[in-house]
PDB file of C-alpha atoms and ligand atoms in Angstrom:
ATOM      1  CA  MET A   1      -5.639   6.568  15.837  1.00 93.00           C
ATOM      2  CA  LYS A   2      -5.841   3.967  13.017  1.00 95.00           C
ATOM      3  CA  VAL A   3      -3.119   2.517  10.619  1.00 98.00           C
ATOM      4  CA  LEU A   4      -4.467   0.893   7.642  1.00 98.00           C
ATOM      5  CA  PHE A   5      -2.180  -2.011   6.435  1.00 98.00           C
ATOM      6  CA  VAL A   6      -3.097  -2.928   2.908  1.00 98.00           C
ATOM      7  CA  ASP A   7      -1.593  -6.538   2.742  1.00 98.00           C
ATOM      8  CA  SER A   8      -1.108  -7.109  -1.001  1.00 98.00           C
ATOM      9  CA  CYS A   9       0.859 -10.279  -0.531  1.00 98.00           C
ATOM     10  CA  THR A  10      -0.059 -13.258  -2.595  1.00 98.00           C
ATOM     11  CA  LYS A  11       1.561 -16.158  -0.501  1.00 98.00           C
ATOM     12  CA  GLU A  12      -0.067 -17.480   2.881  1.00 96.00           C
ATOM     13  CA  GLY A  13       1.109 -16.184   6.013  1.00 96.00           C
ATOM     14  CA  MET A  14       4.899 -16.005   6.595  1.00 96.00           C
ATOM     15  CA  ALA A  15       5.788 -17.681   3.509  1.00 97.00           C
ATOM     16  CA  SER A  16       5.638 -14.139   2.057  1.00 98.00           C
ATOM     17  CA  ARG A  17       9.095 -12.291   2.866  1.00 98.00           C
ATOM     18  CA  THR A  18       7.276  -8.979   1.999  1.00 98.00           C
ATOM     19  CA  ARG A  19       4.678  -9.674   4.694  1.00 98.00           C
ATOM     20  CA  ARG A  20       7.599 -10.654   7.220  1.00 98.00           C
ATOM     21  CA  LEU A  21       9.191  -7.216   6.433  1.00 98.00           C
ATOM     22  CA  CYS A  22       5.797  -5.489   7.100  1.00 98.00           C
ATOM     23  CA  ARG A  23       5.291  -7.425  10.319  1.00 98.00           C
ATOM     24  CA  ILE A  24       8.740  -6.333  11.468  1.00 98.00           C
ATOM     25  CA  PHE A  25       7.969  -2.799  10.465  1.00 98.00           C
ATOM     26  CA  LEU A  26       4.597  -2.611  12.236  1.00 98.00           C
ATOM     27  CA  ASP A  27       6.157  -4.527  15.395  1.00 97.00           C
ATOM     28  CA  GLU A  28       8.822  -1.945  15.732  1.00 97.00           C
ATOM     29  CA  TRP A  29       6.617   0.998  15.282  1.00 97.00           C
ATOM     30  CA  LYS A  30       4.047  -0.081  17.530  1.00 96.00           C
ATOM     31  CA  LYS A  31       6.706  -0.023  20.463  1.00 96.00           C
ATOM     32  CA  ASN A  32       6.385   3.584  20.180  1.00 94.00           C
ATOM     33  CA  HIS A  33       2.730   4.115  19.060  1.00 95.00           C
ATOM     34  CA  PRO A  34       0.731   1.691  21.442  1.00 94.00           C
ATOM     35  CA  ASP A  35      -2.456   3.986  21.045  1.00 94.00           C
ATOM     36  CA  TYR A  36      -2.731   3.267  17.303  1.00 95.00           C
ATOM     37  CA  GLU A  37      -5.167   0.460  16.004  1.00 96.00           C
ATOM     38  CA  VAL A  38      -3.931  -1.548  12.916  1.00 97.00           C
ATOM     39  CA  ASP A  39      -6.610  -2.494  10.471  1.00 97.00           C
ATOM     40  CA  THR A  40      -5.317  -5.186   8.049  1.00 98.00           C
ATOM     41  CA  LEU A  41      -6.961  -5.475   4.644  1.00 98.00           C
ATOM     42  CA  VAL A  42      -5.660  -8.690   3.131  1.00 98.00           C
ATOM     43  CA  LEU A  43      -6.472  -7.928  -0.755  1.00 98.00           C
ATOM     44  CA  LYS A  44      -6.398 -11.451  -1.563  1.00 97.00           C
ATOM     45  CA  GLU A  45      -9.248 -12.187   0.699  1.00 97.00           C
ATOM     46  CA  GLU A  46     -11.199  -9.362  -0.473  1.00 95.00           C
ATOM     47  CA  GLY A  47     -11.930 -10.579  -4.015  1.00 93.00           C
ATOM     48  CA  MET A  48     -11.977  -7.174  -5.481  1.00 97.00           C
ATOM     49  CA  ILE A  49     -12.570  -7.218  -9.300  1.00 97.00           C
ATOM     50  CA  PRO A  50     -11.575  -4.608 -12.100  1.00 97.00           C
ATOM     51  CA  LEU A  51     -14.260  -1.994 -12.377  1.00 97.00           C
ATOM     52  CA  THR A  52     -16.442  -2.276 -15.471  1.00 97.00           C
ATOM     53  CA  GLU A  53     -18.370   0.649 -17.324  1.00 97.00           C
ATOM     54  CA  GLU A  54     -21.460  -0.425 -15.553  1.00 97.00           C
ATOM     55  CA  ASP A  55     -19.810   0.014 -12.183  1.00 96.00           C
ATOM     56  CA  ILE A  56     -18.408   3.383 -13.061  1.00 96.00           C
ATOM     57  CA  VAL A  57     -21.820   4.630 -14.217  1.00 97.00           C
ATOM     58  CA  ARG A  58     -23.351   3.407 -10.810  1.00 97.00           C
ATOM     59  CA  ARG A  59     -20.499   5.112  -8.982  1.00 96.00           C
ATOM     60  CA  ASP A  60     -20.982   8.432 -10.707  1.00 95.00           C
ATOM     61  CA  ASP A  61     -24.657   8.163 -10.248  1.00 97.00           C
ATOM     62  CA  LEU A  62     -24.249   7.596  -6.215  1.00 97.00           C
ATOM     63  CA  VAL A  63     -21.430  10.306  -6.173  1.00 96.00           C
ATOM     64  CA  ARG A  64     -23.841  12.750  -7.900  1.00 95.00           C
ATOM     65  CA  ALA A  65     -26.704  11.670  -5.401  1.00 96.00           C
ATOM     66  CA  GLY A  66     -24.429  12.386  -2.509  1.00 95.00           C
ATOM     67  CA  GLU A  67     -24.590   8.835  -1.407  1.00 96.00           C
ATOM     68  CA  LEU A  68     -20.990   8.431  -0.032  1.00 96.00           C
ATOM     69  CA  SER A  69     -22.096   6.268   2.656  1.00 95.00           C
ATOM     70  CA  HIS A  70     -23.039   3.451   0.159  1.00 96.00           C
ATOM     71  CA  HIS A  71     -21.231   0.044   0.740  1.00 95.00           C
ATOM     72  CA  MET A  72     -19.656   0.463  -2.591  1.00 95.00           C
ATOM     73  CA  PHE A  73     -17.538   3.061  -1.156  1.00 97.00           C
ATOM     74  CA  HIS A  74     -16.384   1.220   1.940  1.00 97.00           C
ATOM     75  CA  SER A  75     -12.944   0.685   0.856  1.00 97.00           C
ATOM     76  CA  ALA A  76     -12.420   4.386  -0.207  1.00 98.00           C
ATOM     77  CA  ARG A  77     -13.644   5.778   3.111  1.00 98.00           C
ATOM     78  CA  GLN A  78     -11.578   3.278   5.097  1.00 98.00           C
ATOM     79  CA  PHE A  79      -8.656   4.460   2.989  1.00 98.00           C
ATOM     80  CA  ALA A  80      -9.538   8.157   3.183  1.00 98.00           C
ATOM     81  CA  GLY A  81      -9.997   7.985   7.058  1.00 98.00           C
ATOM     82  CA  ALA A  82      -6.908   6.381   7.835  1.00 98.00           C
ATOM     83  CA  ASP A  83      -4.213   8.135   9.834  1.00 97.00           C
ATOM     84  CA  ARG A  84      -1.277   6.169   8.416  1.00 98.00           C
ATOM     85  CA  ILE A  85      -1.168   3.645   5.755  1.00 98.00           C
ATOM     86  CA  LEU A  86       1.098   0.815   4.972  1.00 98.00           C
ATOM     87  CA  ILE A  87       1.120  -1.081   1.752  1.00 98.00           C
ATOM     88  CA  GLY A  88       3.064  -4.330   1.431  1.00 98.00           C
ATOM     89  CA  ALA A  89       3.585  -5.979  -2.117  1.00 98.00           C
ATOM     90  CA  PRO A  90       6.057  -8.092  -3.743  1.00 98.00           C
ATOM     91  CA  TYR A  91       7.852  -6.896  -6.856  1.00 98.00           C
ATOM     92  CA  TRP A  92       5.871  -8.491  -9.778  1.00 98.00           C
ATOM     93  CA  ASP A  93       6.642  -7.675 -13.382  1.00 97.00           C
ATOM     94  CA  LEU A  94       8.176  -4.191 -12.881  1.00 96.00           C
ATOM     95  CA  SER A  95       5.712  -3.336 -10.308  1.00 98.00           C
ATOM     96  CA  PHE A  96       3.171  -5.078  -7.990  1.00 98.00           C
ATOM     97  CA  PRO A  97       0.382  -7.825  -8.260  1.00 98.00           C
ATOM     98  CA  SER A  98      -2.497  -6.397 -10.239  1.00 98.00           C
ATOM     99  CA  MET A  99      -5.000  -6.763  -7.193  1.00 98.00           C
ATOM    100  CA  LEU A 100      -3.309  -3.536  -5.820  1.00 98.00           C
ATOM    101  CA  LYS A 101      -4.095  -1.840  -8.952  1.00 98.00           C
ATOM    102  CA  VAL A 102      -7.624  -2.921  -8.581  1.00 98.00           C
ATOM    103  CA  TYR A 103      -7.857  -2.134  -5.070  1.00 98.00           C
ATOM    104  CA  ILE A 104      -6.795   1.645  -6.095  1.00 98.00           C
ATOM    105  CA  GLU A 105      -9.445   1.800  -8.711  1.00 97.00           C
ATOM    106  CA  HIS A 106     -11.791   1.105  -5.986  1.00 97.00           C
ATOM    107  CA  ILE A 107     -10.440   3.561  -3.586  1.00 98.00           C
ATOM    108  CA  PHE A 108     -10.112   6.424  -6.187  1.00 97.00           C
ATOM    109  CA  VAL A 109     -13.438   7.979  -5.496  1.00 97.00           C
ATOM    110  CA  ASN A 110     -14.418  11.509  -6.503  1.00 95.00           C
ATOM    111  CA  GLY A 111     -15.793  12.955  -3.200  1.00 95.00           C
ATOM    112  CA  ILE A 112     -13.998  10.652  -0.934  1.00 97.00           C
ATOM    113  CA  ALA A 113     -10.236  10.274  -1.804  1.00 98.00           C
ATOM    114  CA  PHE A 114     -10.050  13.313  -3.745  1.00 97.00           C
ATOM    115  CA  ALA A 115     -12.442  16.171  -5.056  1.00 96.00           C
ATOM    116  CA  TYR A 116     -12.355  18.844  -7.669  1.00 94.00           C
ATOM    117  CA  GLU A 117     -12.202  22.399  -6.618  1.00 94.00           C
ATOM    118  CA  GLY A 118     -13.145  24.181  -9.808  1.00 95.00           C
ATOM    119  CA  SER A 119     -10.925  22.385 -12.389  1.00 93.00           C
ATOM    120  CA  ARG A 120      -8.287  21.549  -9.722  1.00 95.00           C
ATOM    121  CA  SER A 121      -8.295  18.156  -7.910  1.00 95.00           C
ATOM    122  CA  VAL A 122      -7.558  18.180  -4.238  1.00 97.00           C
ATOM    123  CA  GLY A 123      -6.471  15.265  -2.129  1.00 98.00           C
ATOM    124  CA  ARG A 124      -9.007  14.368   0.658  1.00 97.00           C
ATOM    125  CA  CYS A 125      -7.190  11.621   2.368  1.00 98.00           C
ATOM    126  CA  SER A 126      -6.445  12.065   6.115  1.00 98.00           C
ATOM    127  CA  ALA A 127      -3.068  10.217   6.262  1.00 98.00           C
ATOM    128  CA  GLU A 128       0.222  12.331   6.772  1.00 97.00           C
ATOM    129  CA  LYS A 129       2.242   9.101   5.843  1.00 98.00           C
ATOM    130  CA  LEU A 130       2.225   6.195   3.521  1.00 98.00           C
ATOM    131  CA  MET A 131       4.793   3.621   3.667  1.00 98.00           C
ATOM    132  CA  TYR A 132       5.294   1.193   0.623  1.00 98.00           C
ATOM    133  CA  ILE A 133       7.205  -2.001   1.547  1.00 98.00           C
ATOM    134  CA  GLN A 134       8.470  -4.385  -1.241  1.00 98.00           C
ATOM    135  CA  THR A 135      10.855  -7.273  -1.662  1.00 98.00           C
ATOM    136  CA  ALA A 136      12.058  -8.230  -4.997  1.00 98.00           C
ATOM    137  CA  GLY A 137      13.685 -11.401  -6.656  1.00 97.00           C
ATOM    138  CA  GLY A 138      16.345  -9.144  -8.221  1.00 97.00           C
ATOM    139  CA  TYR A 139      17.405  -5.537  -8.447  1.00 96.00           C
ATOM    140  CA  VAL A 140      14.689  -2.907  -8.918  1.00 96.00           C
ATOM    141  CA  GLY A 141      17.228   0.169  -9.531  1.00 91.00           C
ATOM    142  CA  ASP A 142      16.288   3.750  -8.683  1.00 91.00           C
ATOM    143  CA  ASN A 143      13.308   4.099 -10.778  1.00 93.00           C
ATOM    144  CA  GLU A 144      10.862   1.444  -9.673  1.00 97.00           C
ATOM    145  CA  PRO A 145       7.778   1.984 -11.594  1.00 97.00           C
ATOM    146  CA  GLY A 146       5.387   0.556  -8.804  1.00 98.00           C
ATOM    147  CA  SER A 147       6.909   3.000  -6.288  1.00 98.00           C
ATOM    148  CA  ILE A 148       6.864   5.858  -8.702  1.00 98.00           C
ATOM    149  CA  TYR A 149       3.200   5.317  -9.290  1.00 98.00           C
ATOM    150  CA  LEU A 150       2.356   4.956  -5.730  1.00 98.00           C
ATOM    151  CA  GLU A 151       3.964   8.300  -4.846  1.00 98.00           C
ATOM    152  CA  ALA A 152       1.992   9.975  -7.580  1.00 98.00           C
ATOM    153  CA  VAL A 153      -1.104   8.201  -6.128  1.00 98.00           C
ATOM    154  CA  CYS A 154      -0.071   9.914  -2.549  1.00 98.00           C
ATOM    155  CA  GLY A 155       0.259  13.181  -4.451  1.00 98.00           C
ATOM    156  CA  MET A 156      -3.229  13.147  -5.930  1.00 98.00           C
ATOM    157  CA  LEU A 157      -4.978  11.993  -2.673  1.00 98.00           C
ATOM    158  CA  GLY A 158      -3.229  14.592  -0.622  1.00 98.00           C
ATOM    159  CA  ILE A 159      -0.920  12.139   1.322  1.00 98.00           C
ATOM    160  CA  PRO A 160       2.482  14.320   1.745  1.00 97.00           C
ATOM    161  CA  GLY A 161       4.741  11.608   3.455  1.00 97.00           C
ATOM    162  CA  PHE A 162       5.537   8.815   0.984  1.00 98.00           C
ATOM    163  CA  ARG A 163       8.550   6.326   2.015  1.00 98.00           C
ATOM    164  CA  TYR A 164       9.483   3.507   0.205  1.00 98.00           C
ATOM    165  CA  ILE A 165      11.591   0.316   1.181  1.00 98.00           C
ATOM    166  CA  CYS A 166      12.760  -2.478  -0.909  1.00 97.00           C
ATOM    167  CA  ALA A 167      14.602  -5.801  -0.017  1.00 97.00           C
ATOM    168  CA  GLU A 168      16.362  -6.387  -3.336  1.00 96.00           C
ATOM    169  CA  GLY A 169      17.977  -9.717  -4.643  1.00 96.00           C
ATOM    170  CA  MET A 170      16.033 -12.032  -2.640  1.00 97.00           C
ATOM    171  CA  ASP A 171      16.134 -14.772  -5.310  1.00 97.00           C
ATOM    172  CA  ILE A 172      19.627 -14.175  -6.566  1.00 96.00           C
ATOM    173  CA  GLN A 173      21.545 -17.267  -5.696  1.00 94.00           C
ATOM    174  CA  GLU A 174      24.949 -15.755  -6.336  1.00 95.00           C
ATOM    175  CA  ILE A 175      24.727 -13.225  -3.711  1.00 93.00           C
ATOM    176  CA  ASP A 176      24.916 -13.228   0.086  1.00 92.00           C
ATOM    177  CA  ARG A 177      21.047 -13.235   0.429  1.00 93.00           C
ATOM    178  CA  GLU A 178      21.107 -13.356   4.242  1.00 94.00           C
ATOM    179  CA  ARG A 179      23.121 -10.318   4.416  1.00 94.00           C
ATOM    180  CA  GLN A 180      20.993  -8.515   1.821  1.00 95.00           C
ATOM    181  CA  TRP A 181      18.033  -9.496   3.887  1.00 97.00           C
ATOM    182  CA  SER A 182      19.407  -8.416   7.074  1.00 97.00           C
ATOM    183  CA  GLU A 183      20.406  -5.134   5.852  1.00 97.00           C
ATOM    184  CA  ALA A 184      16.795  -4.598   4.613  1.00 97.00           C
ATOM    185  CA  VAL A 185      15.532  -5.367   8.089  1.00 98.00           C
ATOM    186  CA  GLU A 186      17.862  -2.923   9.512  1.00 98.00           C
ATOM    187  CA  ARG A 187      16.450   0.037   7.156  1.00 98.00           C
ATOM    188  CA  THR A 188      12.976  -1.218   8.025  1.00 98.00           C
ATOM    189  CA  VAL A 189      13.653  -0.837  11.627  1.00 98.00           C
ATOM    190  CA  ARG A 190      15.375   2.398  11.262  1.00 98.00           C
ATOM    191  CA  GLU A 191      12.404   3.719   9.150  1.00 98.00           C
ATOM    192  CA  ALA A 192      10.066   2.211  11.465  1.00 98.00           C
ATOM    193  CA  LYS A 193      11.513   4.404  14.513  1.00 97.00           C
ATOM    194  CA  GLN A 194      11.070   7.528  12.380  1.00 96.00           C
ATOM    195  CA  TRP A 195       7.856   7.049  11.004  1.00 97.00           C
TER     196      TRP A 195
HETATM  197  C1  LIG B   1       4.622 -13.608 -10.594  1.00 81.61           C
HETATM  198  C2  LIG B   1       5.853 -13.129 -10.260  1.00 81.61           C
HETATM  199  C3  LIG B   1       6.524 -11.971 -10.885  1.00 81.61           C
HETATM  200  C4  LIG B   1       7.727 -11.587 -10.464  1.00 81.61           C
HETATM  201  N1  LIG B   1       8.289 -10.644 -11.012  1.00 81.61           N
HETATM  202  C5  LIG B   1       9.599 -10.244 -10.622  1.00 81.61           C
HETATM  203  C6  LIG B   1      10.225  -9.231 -11.465  1.00 81.61           C
HETATM  204  O1  LIG B   1       9.792  -8.660 -12.357  1.00 81.61           O
HETATM  205  N2  LIG B   1      11.523  -8.853 -10.956  1.00 81.61           N
HETATM  206  C7  LIG B   1      12.113  -9.552 -10.018  1.00 81.61           C
HETATM  207  O2  LIG B   1      13.235  -9.107  -9.632  1.00 81.61           O
HETATM  208  N3  LIG B   1      11.466 -10.444  -9.175  1.00 81.61           N
HETATM  209  C8  LIG B   1      10.145 -10.755  -9.703  1.00 81.61           C
HETATM  210  N4  LIG B   1       9.704 -11.746  -8.820  1.00 81.61           N
HETATM  211  C9  LIG B   1      10.183 -12.438  -7.678  1.00 81.61           C
HETATM  212  C10 LIG B   1       9.712 -11.764  -6.417  1.00 81.61           C
HETATM  213  O3  LIG B   1       9.611 -10.352  -6.487  1.00 81.61           O
HETATM  214  C11 LIG B   1      10.504 -12.067  -5.293  1.00 81.61           C
HETATM  215  O4  LIG B   1      10.598 -13.367  -5.082  1.00 81.61           O
HETATM  216  C12 LIG B   1       9.715 -11.499  -3.860  1.00 81.61           C
HETATM  217  O5  LIG B   1      10.452 -11.583  -2.684  1.00 81.61           O
HETATM  218  C13 LIG B   1       8.214 -12.352  -3.466  1.00 81.61           C
HETATM  219  O6  LIG B   1       7.864 -11.695  -2.345  1.00 81.61           O
HETATM  220  P1  LIG B   1       6.924 -12.746  -1.378  1.00 81.61           P
HETATM  221  O7  LIG B   1       7.709 -13.720  -0.788  1.00 81.61           O
HETATM  222  O8  LIG B   1       6.132 -11.447  -0.615  1.00 81.61           O
HETATM  223  O9  LIG B   1       5.874 -13.113  -2.323  1.00 81.61           O
HETATM  224  C14 LIG B   1       8.238 -12.276  -9.343  1.00 81.61           C
HETATM  225  C15 LIG B   1       7.569 -13.144  -8.695  1.00 81.61           C
HETATM  226  C16 LIG B   1       6.424 -13.653  -9.050  1.00 81.61           C
HETATM  227  C17 LIG B   1       5.722 -14.982  -8.461  1.00 81.61           C
END
C-alpha cells in the first residue's frame, strides 16, 4: 500500500511550516499504518513545466496509440496508482504555488487518471482519500479557492474522500500565533488518527 505525498512547498526543509504540518500528519498516521510506504514527490525538484500545444498533441497521439507506459505518463500513473494522497502547499495568492497546477496538468491524462465512458468522464484513480494541508499568512475563510479546486479535481478523478486542513493567521503579528499553530497541530493529529 502506498501513500503519495505531493510536496508543493517552496521553502527548504523544515523552514516550511506547511511541510512541518505534513510531517506531523504523516508521523501520526504512520503509527496506525506501519505497512504503508510513503512516496514523496518534491515538486520544486521535479522541474515540471506547463504543457505546450506540442506536448498536448504528443500526449493525445500516445494515448490514441495506447502507449500509456510511456515515460511522459510516469506522474499520472504514480498518482492514479496511489492508495492515499497527501498534498501539502502554502497559501499563495488565493490558492497555491503554480507548480501544483502544473503538476495537475501533467497527471490529468485521459485513459490513466480518468476516462470517457460514452460522453461521461469517469475517475480512474485508486485512492479513496486525499488530504490537502495548507498554511496561510492570513485568514482564508470558508471558501478557499485552492481547496475548492482540489476537491473538484478529486471529484473528476474518482477520489471520494477529500479532506482539508489549514493553519491560518501564521503571519499576523497581532494574534497569538503559537496558539493558532498548536490548534492547527491538534486538528492535524486528530485528522491523522481518523484518516
Ligand atoms: C508568494 C507568496 C504569496 C502569498 N500569498 C498569500 C495570500 O494570498 N494570503 C495569505 O494569507 N498569505 C499569503 N502568503 C503567506 C503564506 O501563506 C504563509 O507565510 C505560509 O505559512 C507559508 O508557508 P510555508 O512556510 O510552508 O512556505 C504568501 C506568501 C508568499 C511567499
